Amino acid sequence: MGAYLVVLGASVAATLLAPGLMGHIFSLLCAAILASLILMFFMGLRAADNLLRVFALAGLMWLTIMVSLTMMDYISRDINECPNAQADDVAINTQECPLDSARSSDKS
């Protein structure tokens, strides 16, 4: 329990003291450590059968697959293709966007 609180405090400190990329990386590292502490101690996988460990690992692998597929979809989108379709403040509309005509007809 003490280790959990120490890592949680380090995560909060990293959020407040280290903005930017290093803060994000450290926060993700702290989240991974917290998740492993929860799995091992609070869920009791340290003293569990091997079959239960295999199913816990399978669930973790499935979560990894789903998150990575979601991130691949998010990363592969071209925001400059049609910026007004996603956010008006993100990019300048340099080409005709098919959604612009739909939006202008909705307003009138």
PDB file of C-alpha atoms in Angstrom:
ATOM      1  CA  MET A   1       0.000   0.000   0.000  1.00  0.00           C
ATOM      2  CA  GLY A   2       2.877   2.339   0.758  1.00  0.00           C
ATOM      3  CA  ALA A   3       4.485   1.733  -2.635  1.00  0.00           C
ATOM      4  CA  TYR A   4       1.196   2.570  -4.323  1.00  0.00           C
ATOM      5  CA  LEU A   5       0.986   5.902  -2.500  1.00  0.00           C
ATOM      6  CA  VAL A   6       4.623   6.732  -3.289  1.00  0.00           C
ATOM      7  CA  VAL A   7       4.159   6.080  -7.019  1.00  0.00           C
ATOM      8  CA  LEU A   8       0.869   7.990  -6.988  1.00  0.00           C
ATOM      9  CA  GLY A   9       2.619  10.961  -5.366  1.00  0.00           C
ATOM     10  CA  ALA A  10       5.410  10.773  -7.955  1.00  0.00           C
ATOM     11  CA  SER A  11       2.807  10.807 -10.718  1.00  0.00           C
ATOM     12  CA  VAL A  12       1.122  13.894  -9.275  1.00  0.00           C
ATOM     13  CA  ALA A  13       4.504  15.596  -8.832  1.00  0.00           C
ATOM     14  CA  ALA A  14       5.455  14.805 -12.432  1.00  0.00           C
ATOM     15  CA  THR A  15       2.216  16.322 -13.644  1.00  0.00           C
ATOM     16  CA  LEU A  16       2.787  19.528 -11.717  1.00  0.00           C
ATOM     17  CA  LEU A  17       6.568  19.928 -12.021  1.00  0.00           C
ATOM     18  CA  ALA A  18       7.487  18.524 -15.426  1.00  0.00           C
ATOM     19  CA  PRO A  19       5.245  19.846 -18.183  1.00  0.00           C
ATOM     20  CA  GLY A  20       5.791  18.701 -21.727  1.00  0.00           C
ATOM     21  CA  LEU A  21       6.976  15.423 -23.154  1.00  0.00           C
ATOM     22  CA  MET A  22       9.042  14.268 -20.166  1.00  0.00           C
ATOM     23  CA  GLY A  23       6.098  14.804 -17.831  1.00  0.00           C
ATOM     24  CA  HIS A  24       3.880  12.716 -20.091  1.00  0.00           C
ATOM     25  CA  ILE A  25       6.439   9.930 -20.350  1.00  0.00           C
ATOM     26  CA  PHE A  26       6.965   9.856 -16.588  1.00  0.00           C
ATOM     27  CA  SER A  27       3.213   9.868 -15.968  1.00  0.00           C
ATOM     28  CA  LEU A  28       2.751   6.911 -18.332  1.00  0.00           C
ATOM     29  CA  LEU A  29       5.557   5.066 -16.569  1.00  0.00           C
ATOM     30  CA  CYS A  30       3.910   5.739 -13.211  1.00  0.00           C
ATOM     31  CA  ALA A  31       0.573   4.516 -14.598  1.00  0.00           C
ATOM     32  CA  ALA A  32       2.183   1.268 -15.753  1.00  0.00           C
ATOM     33  CA  ILE A  33       3.761   0.748 -12.332  1.00  0.00           C
ATOM     34  CA  LEU A  34       0.447   1.494 -10.599  1.00  0.00           C
ATOM     35  CA  ALA A  35      -1.361  -0.977 -12.858  1.00  0.00           C
ATOM     36  CA  SER A  36       1.199  -3.692 -12.118  1.00  0.00           C
ATOM     37  CA  LEU A  37       0.896  -3.044  -8.372  1.00  0.00           C
ATOM     38  CA  ILE A  38      -2.885  -3.335  -8.596  1.00  0.00           C
ATOM     39  CA  LEU A  39      -2.638  -6.568 -10.578  1.00  0.00           C
ATOM     40  CA  MET A  40      -0.084  -8.181  -8.313  1.00  0.00           C
ATOM     41  CA  PHE A  41      -1.267  -7.183  -4.867  1.00  0.00           C
ATOM     42  CA  PHE A  42      -4.852  -5.953  -4.902  1.00  0.00           C
ATOM     43  CA  MET A  43      -6.121  -8.499  -7.437  1.00  0.00           C
ATOM     44  CA  GLY A  44      -4.028 -11.262  -5.908  1.00  0.00           C
ATOM     45  CA  LEU A  45      -2.213 -12.456  -9.034  1.00  0.00           C
ATOM     46  CA  ARG A  46       1.012 -12.924  -7.098  1.00  0.00           C
ATOM     47  CA  ALA A  47      -0.448 -15.898  -5.231  1.00  0.00           C
ATOM     48  CA  ALA A  48      -2.839 -17.101  -7.966  1.00  0.00           C
ATOM     49  CA  ASP A  49      -2.795 -20.212 -10.159  1.00  0.00           C
ATOM     50  CA  ASN A  50      -0.994 -20.167 -13.466  1.00  0.00           C
ATOM     51  CA  LEU A  51      -4.303 -20.414 -15.342  1.00  0.00           C
ATOM     52  CA  LEU A  52      -5.555 -17.213 -13.719  1.00  0.00           C
ATOM     53  CA  ARG A  53      -2.304 -15.485 -14.614  1.00  0.00           C
ATOM     54  CA  VAL A  54      -2.672 -16.620 -18.238  1.00  0.00           C
ATOM     55  CA  PHE A  55      -6.186 -15.194 -18.452  1.00  0.00           C
ATOM     56  CA  ALA A  56      -5.100 -11.927 -16.827  1.00  0.00           C
ATOM     57  CA  LEU A  57      -2.269 -11.690 -19.357  1.00  0.00           C
ATOM     58  CA  ALA A  58      -4.708 -12.451 -22.195  1.00  0.00           C
ATOM     59  CA  GLY A  59      -6.969  -9.631 -21.019  1.00  0.00           C
ATOM     60  CA  LEU A  60      -4.022  -7.268 -20.878  1.00  0.00           C
ATOM     61  CA  MET A  61      -2.943  -8.283 -24.372  1.00  0.00           C
ATOM     62  CA  TRP A  62      -6.480  -7.723 -25.691  1.00  0.00           C
ATOM     63  CA  LEU A  63      -6.557  -4.271 -24.112  1.00  0.00           C
ATOM     64  CA  THR A  64      -3.178  -3.511 -25.709  1.00  0.00           C
ATOM     65  CA  ILE A  65      -4.459  -4.568 -29.130  1.00  0.00           C
ATOM     66  CA  MET A  66      -7.592  -2.446 -28.841  1.00  0.00           C
ATOM     67  CA  VAL A  67      -5.724   0.654 -27.645  1.00  0.00           C
ATOM     68  CA  SER A  68      -3.068   0.293 -30.357  1.00  0.00           C
ATOM     69  CA  LEU A  69      -5.715  -0.068 -33.089  1.00  0.00           C
ATOM     70  CA  THR A  70      -7.483   3.026 -31.781  1.00  0.00           C
ATOM     71  CA  MET A  71      -4.225   4.974 -31.730  1.00  0.00           C
ATOM     72  CA  MET A  72      -3.337   3.823 -35.265  1.00  0.00           C
ATOM     73  CA  ASP A  73      -6.673   5.138 -36.508  1.00  0.00           C
ATOM     74  CA  TYR A  74      -6.183   8.417 -34.673  1.00  0.00           C
ATOM     75  CA  ILE A  75      -2.594   8.898 -35.867  1.00  0.00           C
ATOM     76  CA  SER A  76      -3.278   7.951 -39.493  1.00  0.00           C
ATOM     77  CA  ARG A  77      -5.932  10.647 -40.017  1.00  0.00           C
ATOM     78  CA  ASP A  78      -4.807  13.671 -42.008  1.00  0.00           C
ATOM     79  CA  ILE A  79      -6.048  16.745 -40.218  1.00  0.00           C
ATOM     80  CA  ASN A  80      -5.232  19.036 -43.145  1.00  0.00           C
ATOM     81  CA  GLU A  81      -7.468  17.043 -45.466  1.00  0.00           C
ATOM     82  CA  CYS A  82     -10.611  18.703 -44.121  1.00  0.00           C
ATOM     83  CA  PRO A  83      -9.774  20.761 -41.033  1.00  0.00           C
ATOM     84  CA  ASN A  84     -13.229  22.188 -40.445  1.00  0.00           C
ATOM     85  CA  ALA A  85     -14.619  18.685 -40.100  1.00  0.00           C
ATOM     86  CA  GLN A  86     -12.512  18.116 -36.950  1.00  0.00           C
ATOM     87  CA  ALA A  87     -11.772  21.462 -35.316  1.00  0.00           C
ATOM     88  CA  ASP A  88     -11.920  25.012 -36.605  1.00  0.00           C
ATOM     89  CA  ASP A  89      -8.911  26.188 -34.600  1.00  0.00           C
ATOM     90  CA  VAL A  90      -6.496  23.411 -35.548  1.00  0.00           C
ATOM     91  CA  ALA A  91      -5.528  24.279 -39.111  1.00  0.00           C
ATOM     92  CA  ILE A  92      -6.197  26.851 -41.809  1.00  0.00           C
ATOM     93  CA  ASN A  93      -8.628  25.768 -44.485  1.00  0.00           C
ATOM     94  CA  THR A  94      -6.412  25.886 -47.610  1.00  0.00           C
ATOM     95  CA  GLN A  95      -8.580  23.749 -49.853  1.00  0.00           C
ATOM     96  CA  GLU A  96     -12.245  23.176 -50.454  1.00  0.00           C
ATOM     97  CA  CYS A  97     -13.708  20.924 -47.819  1.00  0.00           C
ATOM     98  CA  PRO A  98     -16.853  18.997 -48.743  1.00  0.00           C
ATOM     99  CA  LEU A  99     -18.278  19.745 -45.329  1.00  0.00           C
ATOM    100  CA  ASP A 100     -18.013  23.517 -45.817  1.00  0.00           C
ATOM    101  CA  SER A 101     -20.813  23.547 -48.371  1.00  0.00           C
ATOM    102  CA  ALA A 102     -22.953  21.391 -46.094  1.00  0.00           C
ATOM    103  CA  ARG A 103     -22.364  23.725 -43.167  1.00  0.00           C
ATOM    104  CA  SER A 104     -23.159  26.866 -45.145  1.00  0.00           C
ATOM    105  CA  SER A 105     -26.432  25.367 -46.413  1.00  0.00           C
ATOM    106  CA  ASP A 106     -27.405  24.391 -42.849  1.00  0.00           C
ATOM    107  CA  LYS A 107     -27.006  27.945 -41.569  1.00  0.00           C
ATOM    108  CA  SER A 108     -29.211  29.545 -44.209  1.00  0.00           C
TER     109      SER A 108
END
